[in-house]
mmCIF file of C-alpha atoms and ligand atoms in Angstrom:
data_model
loop_
_atom_site.group_PDB
_atom_site.id
_atom_site.type_symbol
_atom_site.label_atom_id
_atom_site.label_comp_id
_atom_site.label_asym_id
_atom_site.label_seq_id
_atom_site.Cartn_x
_atom_site.Cartn_y
_atom_site.Cartn_z
ATOM 1 C CA UNK A 1 -80.427 60.957 109.081
ATOM 2 C CA UNK A 2 -78.615 63.273 106.720
ATOM 3 C CA UNK A 3 -75.026 64.351 106.768
ATOM 4 C CA UNK A 4 -73.794 67.550 105.246
ATOM 5 C CA UNK A 5 -70.381 67.070 103.757
ATOM 6 C CA UNK A 6 -68.530 70.087 102.446
ATOM 7 C CA UNK A 7 -66.064 69.354 99.718
ATOM 8 C CA UNK A 8 -63.138 71.531 98.861
ATOM 9 C CA UNK A 9 -62.085 71.552 95.284
ATOM 10 C CA UNK A 10 -59.259 69.222 94.323
ATOM 11 C CA UNK A 11 -59.261 69.832 90.593
ATOM 12 C CA UNK A 12 -55.930 70.532 88.899
ATOM 13 C CA UNK A 13 -55.095 74.197 88.732
ATOM 14 C CA UNK A 14 -53.038 76.075 86.209
ATOM 15 C CA UNK A 15 -51.031 78.290 88.511
ATOM 16 C CA UNK A 16 -49.552 77.485 91.899
ATOM 17 C CA UNK A 17 -50.495 80.680 93.650
ATOM 18 C CA UNK A 18 -54.026 81.146 92.305
ATOM 19 C CA UNK A 19 -56.136 80.293 95.376
ATOM 20 C CA UNK A 20 -59.305 81.289 93.522
ATOM 21 C CA UNK A 21 -58.713 78.653 90.862
ATOM 22 C CA UNK A 22 -57.845 76.037 93.485
ATOM 23 C CA UNK A 23 -61.247 76.474 95.061
ATOM 24 C CA UNK A 24 -63.134 76.422 91.821
ATOM 25 C CA UNK A 25 -65.367 73.357 91.630
ATOM 26 C CA UNK A 26 -67.382 74.392 88.635
ATOM 27 C CA UNK A 27 -70.961 74.637 89.815
ATOM 28 C CA UNK A 28 -70.888 78.267 88.784
ATOM 29 C CA UNK A 29 -71.487 76.916 85.279
ATOM 30 C CA UNK A 30 -74.830 75.427 86.304
ATOM 31 C CA UNK A 31 -76.833 78.394 84.942
ATOM 32 C CA UNK A 32 -75.003 77.966 81.607
ATOM 33 C CA UNK A 33 -75.878 74.285 81.549
ATOM 34 C CA UNK A 34 -79.535 75.056 82.224
ATOM 35 C CA UNK A 35 -79.454 77.795 79.608
ATOM 36 C CA UNK A 36 -77.947 75.492 76.966
ATOM 37 C CA UNK A 37 -80.420 72.727 77.736
ATOM 38 C CA UNK A 38 -83.445 75.030 77.627
ATOM 39 C CA UNK A 39 -82.361 76.620 74.365
ATOM 40 C CA UNK A 40 -81.891 73.167 72.864
ATOM 41 C CA UNK A 41 -85.299 72.039 74.037
ATOM 42 C CA UNK A 42 -87.044 75.235 72.932
ATOM 43 C CA UNK A 43 -89.855 77.072 74.632
ATOM 44 C CA UNK A 44 -93.585 76.988 74.301
ATOM 45 C CA UNK A 45 -96.274 79.449 75.193
ATOM 46 C CA UNK A 46 -100.029 79.308 74.821
ATOM 47 C CA UNK A 47 -101.909 82.553 74.575
ATOM 48 C CA UNK A 48 -105.676 82.816 74.458
ATOM 49 C CA UNK A 49 -107.443 85.835 73.010
ATOM 50 C CA UNK A 50 -111.046 86.584 73.874
ATOM 51 C CA UNK A 51 -113.443 89.372 73.152
ATOM 52 C CA UNK A 52 -116.189 90.261 70.711
ATOM 53 C CA UNK A 53 -115.455 89.853 67.043
ATOM 54 C CA UNK A 54 -114.090 92.980 65.362
ATOM 55 C CA UNK A 55 -112.291 94.131 68.536
ATOM 56 C CA UNK A 56 -108.922 93.860 66.796
ATOM 57 C CA UNK A 57 -107.760 90.571 68.337
ATOM 58 C CA UNK A 58 -106.194 89.060 65.242
ATOM 59 C CA UNK A 59 -104.606 92.369 64.222
ATOM 60 C CA UNK A 60 -103.032 92.705 67.668
ATOM 61 C CA UNK A 61 -101.710 89.133 67.707
ATOM 62 C CA UNK A 62 -100.160 89.648 64.272
ATOM 63 C CA UNK A 63 -98.630 92.927 65.452
ATOM 64 C CA UNK A 64 -97.271 91.299 68.615
ATOM 65 C CA UNK A 65 -95.526 88.389 66.958
ATOM 66 C CA UNK A 66 -95.009 89.870 63.475
ATOM 67 C CA UNK A 67 -96.628 86.889 61.813
ATOM 68 C CA UNK A 68 -99.812 86.331 59.868
ATOM 69 C CA UNK A 69 -101.652 83.768 61.918
ATOM 70 C CA UNK A 70 -105.058 84.376 60.422
ATOM 71 C CA UNK A 71 -104.494 83.799 56.705
ATOM 72 C CA UNK A 72 -107.321 81.286 56.337
ATOM 73 C CA UNK A 73 -109.870 82.973 58.585
ATOM 74 C CA UNK A 74 -113.456 82.941 57.332
ATOM 75 C CA UNK A 75 -115.479 85.931 58.504
ATOM 76 C CA UNK A 76 -119.162 85.303 59.207
ATOM 77 C CA UNK A 77 -121.954 87.659 58.203
ATOM 78 C CA UNK A 78 -124.543 89.009 60.682
ATOM 79 C CA UNK A 79 -127.061 86.271 59.893
ATOM 80 C CA UNK A 80 -124.529 83.534 60.490
ATOM 81 C CA UNK A 81 -123.469 85.145 63.740
ATOM 82 C CA UNK A 82 -126.962 85.296 65.277
ATOM 83 C CA UNK A 83 -126.931 81.696 66.432
ATOM 84 C CA UNK A 84 -123.211 81.202 66.362
ATOM 85 C CA UNK A 85 -121.765 79.257 69.240
ATOM 86 C CA UNK A 86 -118.332 79.932 70.615
ATOM 87 C CA UNK A 87 -115.647 78.001 68.801
ATOM 88 C CA UNK A 88 -112.128 77.285 69.927
ATOM 89 C CA UNK A 89 -109.524 77.540 67.190
ATOM 90 C CA UNK A 90 -105.831 76.878 67.713
ATOM 91 C CA UNK A 91 -103.094 78.386 65.573
ATOM 92 C CA UNK A 92 -99.561 77.189 66.159
ATOM 93 C CA UNK A 93 -96.458 78.804 64.809
ATOM 94 C CA UNK A 94 -92.759 78.165 65.406
ATOM 95 C CA UNK A 95 -90.786 81.353 65.736
ATOM 96 C CA UNK A 96 -87.033 81.635 66.026
ATOM 97 C CA UNK A 97 -85.014 84.591 67.221
ATOM 98 C CA UNK A 98 -81.240 84.507 67.694
ATOM 99 C CA UNK A 99 -81.262 80.717 67.829
ATOM 100 C CA UNK A 100 -84.014 80.552 70.470
ATOM 101 C CA UNK A 101 -87.069 78.646 69.324
ATOM 102 C CA UNK A 102 -90.563 79.432 70.569
ATOM 103 C CA UNK A 103 -93.572 77.309 69.788
ATOM 104 C CA UNK A 104 -96.378 79.789 70.062
ATOM 105 C CA UNK A 105 -99.972 78.620 70.236
ATOM 106 C CA UNK A 106 -102.757 81.135 69.902
ATOM 107 C CA UNK A 107 -106.138 79.947 71.095
ATOM 108 C CA UNK A 108 -108.805 82.009 69.447
ATOM 109 C CA UNK A 109 -112.405 82.079 70.645
ATOM 110 C CA UNK A 110 -114.482 83.337 67.698
ATOM 111 C CA UNK A 111 -118.148 83.801 68.437
ATOM 112 C CA UNK A 112 -117.653 84.946 72.022
ATOM 113 C CA UNK A 113 -120.201 87.650 72.851
ATOM 114 C CA UNK A 114 -121.505 87.784 69.267
ATOM 115 C CA UNK A 115 -124.847 86.046 69.582
ATOM 116 C CA UNK A 116 -128.145 87.708 70.566
ATOM 117 C CA UNK A 117 -128.238 85.597 73.679
ATOM 118 C CA UNK A 118 -124.837 85.529 75.331
ATOM 119 C CA UNK A 119 -125.914 83.568 78.337
ATOM 120 C CA UNK A 120 -122.982 81.412 79.514
ATOM 121 C CA UNK A 121 -121.069 82.052 76.279
ATOM 122 C CA UNK A 122 -117.837 81.621 78.256
ATOM 123 C CA UNK A 123 -118.675 77.966 79.014
ATOM 124 C CA UNK A 124 -116.878 76.465 75.971
ATOM 125 C CA UNK A 125 -113.838 78.539 76.944
ATOM 126 C CA UNK A 126 -113.759 77.381 80.584
ATOM 127 C CA UNK A 127 -114.372 73.819 79.380
ATOM 128 C CA UNK A 128 -111.420 74.090 77.008
ATOM 129 C CA UNK A 129 -109.097 75.314 79.760
ATOM 130 C CA UNK A 130 -110.248 72.495 82.061
ATOM 131 C CA UNK A 131 -109.760 69.919 79.315
ATOM 132 C CA UNK A 132 -106.140 71.001 78.898
ATOM 133 C CA UNK A 133 -105.592 70.694 82.655
ATOM 134 C CA UNK A 134 -107.260 67.284 82.624
ATOM 135 C CA UNK A 135 -105.105 66.086 79.740
ATOM 136 C CA UNK A 136 -101.970 67.284 81.516
ATOM 137 C CA UNK A 137 -103.066 65.655 84.776
ATOM 138 C CA UNK A 138 -103.621 62.346 82.972
ATOM 139 C CA UNK A 139 -100.308 62.509 81.129
ATOM 140 C CA UNK A 140 -98.493 63.410 84.307
ATOM 141 C CA UNK A 141 -100.034 60.470 86.166
ATOM 142 C CA UNK A 142 -99.304 58.071 83.312
ATOM 143 C CA UNK A 143 -96.317 55.844 82.702
ATOM 144 C CA UNK A 144 -94.575 57.868 80.028
ATOM 145 C CA UNK A 145 -94.005 61.295 81.525
ATOM 146 C CA UNK A 146 -90.995 62.134 79.436
ATOM 147 C CA UNK A 147 -92.583 63.814 76.454
ATOM 148 C CA UNK A 148 -95.683 65.394 77.873
ATOM 149 C CA UNK A 149 -97.156 67.981 75.583
ATOM 150 C CA UNK A 150 -98.156 71.009 77.620
ATOM 151 C CA UNK A 151 -101.247 72.589 76.115
ATOM 152 C CA UNK A 152 -102.297 74.475 79.223
ATOM 153 C CA UNK A 153 -103.328 78.068 78.555
ATOM 154 C CA UNK A 154 -100.750 80.389 80.092
ATOM 155 C CA UNK A 155 -102.449 83.705 79.544
ATOM 156 C CA UNK A 156 -105.713 85.141 78.284
ATOM 157 C CA UNK A 157 -105.801 88.592 76.700
ATOM 158 C CA UNK A 158 -109.310 89.872 77.253
ATOM 159 C CA UNK A 159 -110.411 92.690 74.930
ATOM 160 C CA UNK A 160 -112.719 95.295 76.473
ATOM 161 C CA UNK A 161 -114.464 97.611 73.992
ATOM 162 C CA UNK A 162 -113.363 101.253 74.174
ATOM 163 C CA UNK A 163 -116.867 102.583 73.606
ATOM 164 C CA UNK A 164 -118.553 101.964 76.960
ATOM 165 C CA UNK A 165 -118.221 103.430 80.427
ATOM 166 C CA UNK A 166 -116.358 100.557 82.019
ATOM 167 C CA UNK A 167 -117.010 96.855 82.185
ATOM 168 C CA UNK A 168 -120.160 95.347 80.692
ATOM 169 C CA UNK A 169 -121.980 92.533 82.490
ATOM 170 C CA UNK A 170 -120.581 90.045 79.976
ATOM 171 C CA UNK A 171 -117.026 91.227 80.761
ATOM 172 C CA UNK A 172 -117.594 90.765 84.490
ATOM 173 C CA UNK A 173 -119.143 87.337 84.020
ATOM 174 C CA UNK A 174 -116.406 86.203 81.656
ATOM 175 C CA UNK A 175 -113.559 87.268 83.905
ATOM 176 C CA UNK A 176 -115.216 85.819 87.001
ATOM 177 C CA UNK A 177 -115.706 82.509 85.244
ATOM 178 C CA UNK A 178 -112.062 82.326 84.210
ATOM 179 C CA UNK A 179 -110.028 84.136 86.841
ATOM 180 C CA UNK A 180 -109.220 81.027 88.851
ATOM 181 C CA UNK A 181 -108.222 79.018 85.822
ATOM 182 C CA UNK A 182 -106.018 81.309 83.788
ATOM 183 C CA UNK A 183 -103.957 84.518 83.997
ATOM 184 C CA UNK A 184 -106.274 87.190 82.639
ATOM 185 C CA UNK A 185 -104.759 90.364 81.221
ATOM 186 C CA UNK A 186 -107.487 92.902 80.413
ATOM 187 C CA UNK A 187 -106.912 95.208 77.457
ATOM 188 C CA UNK A 188 -108.746 98.262 76.204
ATOM 189 C CA UNK A 189 -109.133 97.502 72.506
ATOM 190 C CA UNK A 190 -108.786 100.063 69.680
ATOM 191 C CA UNK A 191 -107.471 102.733 72.019
ATOM 192 C CA UNK A 192 -107.059 105.149 69.118
ATOM 193 C CA UNK A 193 -110.817 105.813 69.452
ATOM 194 C CA UNK A 194 -110.174 107.593 72.769
ATOM 195 C CA UNK A 195 -108.354 110.752 73.833
ATOM 196 C CA UNK A 196 -105.643 110.403 76.527
ATOM 197 C CA UNK A 197 -108.080 111.792 79.084
ATOM 198 C CA UNK A 198 -110.777 109.320 78.144
ATOM 199 C CA UNK A 199 -108.273 106.471 78.322
ATOM 200 C CA UNK A 200 -107.274 107.507 81.838
ATOM 201 C CA UNK A 201 -110.907 107.709 82.961
ATOM 202 C CA UNK A 202 -111.768 104.339 81.431
ATOM 203 C CA UNK A 203 -108.715 102.698 82.996
ATOM 204 C CA UNK A 204 -109.616 104.078 86.453
ATOM 205 C CA UNK A 205 -113.171 102.880 86.044
ATOM 206 C CA UNK A 206 -112.160 99.389 84.920
ATOM 207 C CA UNK A 207 -109.660 99.058 87.789
ATOM 208 C CA UNK A 208 -112.350 100.121 90.276
ATOM 209 C CA UNK A 209 -114.833 97.619 88.875
ATOM 210 C CA UNK A 210 -112.299 94.817 88.851
ATOM 211 C CA UNK A 211 -111.807 95.459 92.588
ATOM 212 C CA UNK A 212 -115.507 95.874 93.258
ATOM 213 C CA UNK A 213 -116.464 92.575 91.639
ATOM 214 C CA UNK A 214 -113.561 90.702 93.220
ATOM 215 C CA UNK A 215 -112.046 89.754 89.870
ATOM 216 C CA UNK A 216 -108.532 88.364 90.145
ATOM 217 C CA UNK A 217 -106.649 89.430 87.053
ATOM 218 C CA UNK A 218 -102.964 88.550 86.605
ATOM 219 C CA UNK A 219 -100.889 90.247 89.308
ATOM 220 C CA UNK A 220 -97.375 91.261 88.406
ATOM 221 C CA UNK A 221 -94.921 89.770 90.889
ATOM 222 C CA UNK A 222 -93.376 92.075 93.458
ATOM 223 C CA UNK A 223 -90.075 93.551 92.430
ATOM 224 C CA UNK A 224 -87.050 92.273 94.437
ATOM 225 C CA UNK A 225 -85.554 94.909 96.717
ATOM 226 C CA UNK A 226 -82.068 94.367 95.259
ATOM 227 C CA UNK A 227 -83.176 95.225 91.707
ATOM 228 C CA UNK A 228 -81.703 98.416 90.237
ATOM 229 C CA UNK A 229 -83.674 101.678 90.286
ATOM 230 C CA UNK A 230 -84.351 101.679 86.537
ATOM 231 C CA UNK A 231 -85.903 98.224 86.716
ATOM 232 C CA UNK A 232 -88.022 99.249 89.710
ATOM 233 C CA UNK A 233 -89.261 102.314 87.843
ATOM 234 C CA UNK A 234 -90.213 100.243 84.766
ATOM 235 C CA UNK A 235 -91.988 97.744 86.980
ATOM 236 C CA UNK A 236 -93.951 100.547 88.670
ATOM 237 C CA UNK A 237 -94.970 102.053 85.317
ATOM 238 C CA UNK A 238 -96.069 98.651 84.099
ATOM 239 C CA UNK A 239 -98.293 98.080 87.114
ATOM 240 C CA UNK A 240 -99.807 101.539 86.867
ATOM 241 C CA UNK A 241 -100.683 101.244 83.214
ATOM 242 C CA UNK A 242 -103.045 98.259 83.428
ATOM 243 C CA UNK A 243 -105.453 97.634 81.772
ATOM 244 C CA UNK A 244 -103.240 98.177 78.740
ATOM 245 C CA UNK A 245 -104.789 100.430 76.100
ATOM 246 C CA UNK A 246 -103.700 98.914 72.793
ATOM 247 C CA UNK A 247 -103.754 99.623 69.089
ATOM 248 C CA UNK A 248 -103.026 97.079 66.386
ATOM 249 C CA UNK A 249 -102.168 97.400 62.728
ATOM 250 C CA UNK A 250 -101.140 95.093 59.930
ATOM 251 C CA UNK A 251 -99.781 97.870 57.766
ATOM 252 C CA UNK A 252 -96.527 99.740 57.659
ATOM 253 C CA UNK A 253 -96.754 103.496 57.049
ATOM 254 C CA UNK A 254 -94.278 106.336 56.742
ATOM 255 C CA UNK A 255 -94.035 108.608 59.790
ATOM 256 C CA UNK A 256 -91.312 111.177 60.505
ATOM 257 C CA UNK A 257 -89.238 109.739 57.697
ATOM 258 C CA UNK A 258 -89.408 106.221 59.097
ATOM 259 C CA UNK A 259 -91.388 103.138 58.150
ATOM 260 C CA UNK A 260 -93.500 102.199 61.167
ATOM 261 C CA UNK A 261 -96.405 99.909 61.961
ATOM 262 C CA UNK A 262 -99.374 102.225 62.241
ATOM 263 C CA UNK A 263 -102.797 103.376 61.152
ATOM 264 C CA UNK A 264 -103.106 106.139 58.628
ATOM 265 C CA UNK A 265 -106.031 108.530 59.091
ATOM 266 C CA UNK A 266 -106.918 111.703 57.155
ATOM 267 C CA UNK A 267 -105.832 113.723 60.211
ATOM 268 C CA UNK A 268 -102.630 111.877 60.984
ATOM 269 C CA UNK A 269 -100.892 108.636 61.847
ATOM 270 C CA UNK A 270 -101.307 106.491 64.927
ATOM 271 C CA UNK A 271 -98.134 104.552 65.627
ATOM 272 C CA UNK A 272 -98.536 101.180 67.261
ATOM 273 C CA UNK A 273 -95.070 101.239 68.827
ATOM 274 C CA UNK A 274 -95.118 104.856 69.957
ATOM 275 C CA UNK A 275 -95.465 104.834 73.751
ATOM 276 C CA UNK A 276 -97.223 108.188 73.768
ATOM 277 C CA UNK A 277 -99.925 106.771 71.466
ATOM 278 C CA UNK A 278 -100.720 103.522 73.277
ATOM 279 C CA UNK A 279 -99.460 100.773 75.622
ATOM 280 C CA UNK A 280 -98.644 98.251 72.880
ATOM 281 C CA UNK A 281 -94.885 98.252 73.608
ATOM 282 C CA UNK A 282 -95.466 97.857 77.345
ATOM 283 C CA UNK A 283 -97.793 94.922 76.707
ATOM 284 C CA UNK A 284 -95.345 93.281 74.296
ATOM 285 C CA UNK A 285 -92.385 93.761 76.624
ATOM 286 C CA UNK A 286 -94.332 92.384 79.539
ATOM 287 C CA UNK A 287 -95.741 89.420 77.663
ATOM 288 C CA UNK A 288 -92.599 88.397 75.832
ATOM 289 C CA UNK A 289 -89.533 89.946 77.416
ATOM 290 C CA UNK A 290 -90.220 90.189 81.122
ATOM 291 C CA UNK A 291 -93.146 88.089 82.328
ATOM 292 C CA UNK A 292 -93.611 85.125 79.969
ATOM 293 C CA UNK A 293 -91.888 82.822 82.412
ATOM 294 C CA UNK A 294 -93.861 84.121 85.371
ATOM 295 C CA UNK A 295 -97.122 83.605 83.460
ATOM 296 C CA UNK A 296 -96.097 79.985 82.911
ATOM 297 C CA UNK A 297 -95.070 79.584 86.548
ATOM 298 C CA UNK A 298 -98.366 80.976 87.857
ATOM 299 C CA UNK A 299 -100.265 78.686 85.476
ATOM 300 C CA UNK A 300 -98.366 75.702 86.769
ATOM 301 C CA UNK A 301 -98.034 76.578 90.456
ATOM 302 C CA UNK A 302 -101.391 78.223 91.084
ATOM 303 C CA UNK A 303 -104.059 77.457 88.476
ATOM 304 C CA UNK A 304 -103.017 73.918 87.600
ATOM 305 C CA UNK A 305 -102.195 73.143 91.225
ATOM 306 C CA UNK A 306 -105.736 74.197 92.241
ATOM 307 C CA UNK A 307 -107.205 72.004 89.533
ATOM 308 C CA UNK A 308 -105.020 69.081 90.565
ATOM 309 C CA UNK A 309 -105.857 69.453 94.256
ATOM 310 C CA UNK A 310 -109.565 69.548 93.401
ATOM 311 C CA UNK A 311 -109.240 66.416 91.255
ATOM 312 C CA UNK A 312 -107.375 64.519 93.955
ATOM 313 C CA UNK A 313 -109.903 65.619 96.566
ATOM 314 C CA UNK A 314 -112.784 64.406 94.426
ATOM 315 C CA UNK A 315 -111.028 61.140 93.695
ATOM 316 C CA UNK A 316 -110.380 60.458 97.394
ATOM 317 C CA UNK A 317 -113.925 61.434 98.302
ATOM 318 C CA UNK A 318 -115.477 59.141 95.737
ATOM 319 C CA UNK A 319 -113.062 56.372 96.747
ATOM 320 C CA UNK A 320 -114.094 56.698 100.396
ATOM 321 C CA UNK A 321 -117.789 56.780 99.450
ATOM 322 C CA UNK A 322 -117.279 53.642 97.396
ATOM 323 C CA UNK A 323 -115.477 52.014 100.287
ATOM 324 C CA UNK A 324 -118.307 52.914 102.624
ATOM 325 C CA UNK A 325 -120.851 51.517 100.205
ATOM 326 C CA UNK A 326 -118.988 48.298 99.862
ATOM 327 C CA UNK A 327 -118.541 47.961 103.624
ATOM 328 C CA UNK A 328 -121.937 49.068 104.872
ATOM 329 C CA UNK A 329 -124.538 48.946 102.176
ATOM 330 C CA UNK A 330 -123.467 45.985 100.117
ATOM 331 C CA UNK A 331 -124.246 43.359 102.784
ATOM 332 C CA UNK A 332 -127.658 44.971 103.399
ATOM 333 C CA UNK A 333 -128.336 45.097 99.710
ATOM 334 C CA UNK A 334 -127.443 41.444 99.462
ATOM 335 C CA UNK A 335 -129.908 40.584 102.187
ATOM 336 C CA UNK A 336 -132.641 42.697 100.667
ATOM 337 C CA UNK A 337 -131.791 41.819 97.099
ATOM 338 C CA UNK A 338 -134.793 39.632 96.765
ATOM 339 C CA UNK A 339 -137.129 42.315 98.098
ATOM 340 C CA UNK A 340 -135.564 44.894 95.665
ATOM 341 C CA UNK A 341 -134.609 47.487 98.263
ATOM 342 C CA UNK A 342 -135.206 50.770 96.375
ATOM 343 C CA UNK A 343 -133.346 52.850 98.953
ATOM 344 C CA UNK A 344 -130.088 51.007 98.268
ATOM 345 C CA UNK A 345 -130.641 51.037 94.532
ATOM 346 C CA UNK A 346 -131.081 54.796 94.589
ATOM 347 C CA UNK A 347 -127.814 55.219 96.458
ATOM 348 C CA UNK A 348 -125.994 53.087 93.888
ATOM 349 C CA UNK A 349 -127.554 54.998 91.025
ATOM 350 C CA UNK A 350 -126.307 58.274 92.522
ATOM 351 C CA UNK A 351 -122.761 56.993 92.880
ATOM 352 C CA UNK A 352 -122.120 56.902 89.190
ATOM 353 C CA UNK A 353 -120.305 53.556 89.057
ATOM 354 C CA UNK A 354 -121.276 50.120 87.973
ATOM 355 C CA UNK A 355 -121.783 47.582 90.649
ATOM 356 C CA UNK A 356 -121.016 44.074 89.530
ATOM 357 C CA UNK A 357 -122.948 41.555 91.569
ATOM 358 C CA UNK A 358 -121.344 38.142 91.621
HETATM 359 P P1 GDP B 1 -111.090 90.423 65.489
HETATM 360 O O1 GDP B 1 -112.364 89.958 64.850
HETATM 361 O O2 GDP B 1 -111.287 90.735 66.914
HETATM 362 O O3 GDP B 1 -109.955 89.515 65.239
HETATM 363 O O4 GDP B 1 -110.749 91.847 64.804
HETATM 364 P P2 GDP B 1 -109.773 92.174 63.601
HETATM 365 O O5 GDP B 1 -108.349 92.123 64.032
HETATM 366 O O6 GDP B 1 -110.134 91.350 62.421
HETATM 367 O O7 GDP B 1 -110.114 93.716 63.333
HETATM 368 C C1 GDP B 1 -111.387 94.134 62.929
HETATM 369 C C2 GDP B 1 -111.264 95.517 62.259
HETATM 370 O O8 GDP B 1 -110.777 96.461 63.205
HETATM 371 C C3 GDP B 1 -110.309 95.546 61.080
HETATM 372 O O9 GDP B 1 -110.823 96.415 60.099
HETATM 373 C C4 GDP B 1 -109.030 96.124 61.668
HETATM 374 O O10 GDP B 1 -108.253 96.813 60.723
HETATM 375 C C5 GDP B 1 -109.595 97.093 62.689
HETATM 376 N N1 GDP B 1 -108.676 97.281 63.816
HETATM 377 C C6 GDP B 1 -107.846 96.381 64.362
HETATM 378 N N2 GDP B 1 -107.152 96.927 65.379
HETATM 379 C C7 GDP B 1 -107.566 98.209 65.459
HETATM 380 C C8 GDP B 1 -107.197 99.311 66.315
HETATM 381 O O11 GDP B 1 -106.364 99.191 67.197
HETATM 382 N N3 GDP B 1 -107.841 100.494 66.101
HETATM 383 C C9 GDP B 1 -108.770 100.660 65.131
HETATM 384 N N4 GDP B 1 -109.346 101.860 65.000
HETATM 385 N N5 GDP B 1 -109.141 99.660 64.336
HETATM 386 C C10 GDP B 1 -108.536 98.454 64.473
#
C-alpha cells in the first residue's frame, strides 16, 4: 500500500507577506543539481565512421571536432589493400568547451570495402559492436557497477560515395547488418563533386532505396507540439536534408575577406561551413548540439535493450534445456552408460556444456 503525502513548505522565509517564498520547497533547483553533477562527471560519446578508404572520413572527423585525430595514420598502398581485412581502430580525445568535458572516442574501420572480395566485410564491425554490448552487459551484471566504462557505439556515420546512382550492394548489406545494433547516419561523401541538382537526385534515390530495402537508419525524434516555431522549422529542415551531403577540409583558406575552413580549387572555393555549399553545419549541429543525447538514449534504450533481452532469452532457454537434460536424460544415460548410448551422448555434445559424471 502506498500513501501520497503532500507537504507544504515550512522553511524560514525572508518576508512576512511573500506567499511565494513561503511555499518554496526548493525542488525547482533539481535541474541545476543534475546539471552540476553531469558537468562534474563529464560526458562521453563514441562515434564510428565507416566507408571505403579515401571517402574523406578522417578529414570530416577532424573538421567536426577541430582536432587532428589521425596524426599517426599509416596509409596502405594498393598491393597491401588487396587482401586487407577490416581493422577496428579507436582514437580517444578529451575535449573541453566552456568547462564542459567530453571524452570523444572515434572508432575507425579502415579496410572496409577495400578488398577485391568484400564478402561479409562488415562482420568485424558487427562483432565489435556486439563485444561492446557484451562487455557492458557483463559489467552491469557484476558486483562493482559504480565505475562502468561505457564503450558502446552511439552512432555510425556511413559514407556513401558521390559517384554512383544510389546505394551499392555493399552499402545495402552493411546498413542491413548494422541497423539493429547502432544508430546509422548515412552521408553523401565529397559532395563538392556534385551540382545541387545532382545532390538532390542522389538524396531522393538513396531515401527511396533505404525505404525499399527496409533499412532502419537513425530516426530523428518527433518534435514536441509546445516547441517554438523556429525550432519546429529547423527540425523539419534537418529531417528533409538527410542523407547529409558533406564536405571536409583540413585547411583554412581566405574567402570574402574571412579565414574559413574550405577547399581551394582553380575555379573557386568550397566552404565547409557554408550552408549553401553543403550540409556540414546541419550534421555538426545535429550530432553535437541537438541530438547527441538522443543518440545515446536510443543506443541504451533500443539497441542495447534488444541485445540484453536476446541474451537473457538465450540464457533462460539454455538453462531450461539443461534442467530438462538433468531431469529427463541424465537418469536414462546413467542406466545406459554401460551400453554407451550414442543418442544421449549426441544430445550432450550439442548442448555445449561439460557434464561431470560423479
Ligand atoms: P579516409 O581514407 O576516408 O579517411 O579519407 P581522407 O580523409 O584521408 O581523404 C582522402 C582524400 O580525399 C584526401 O586527399 C582529402 O583531402 C580528400 N577529401 C577529403 N574530404 C573531401 C571532400 O569533402 N571533398 C573532396 N573533393 N575531397 C576530399
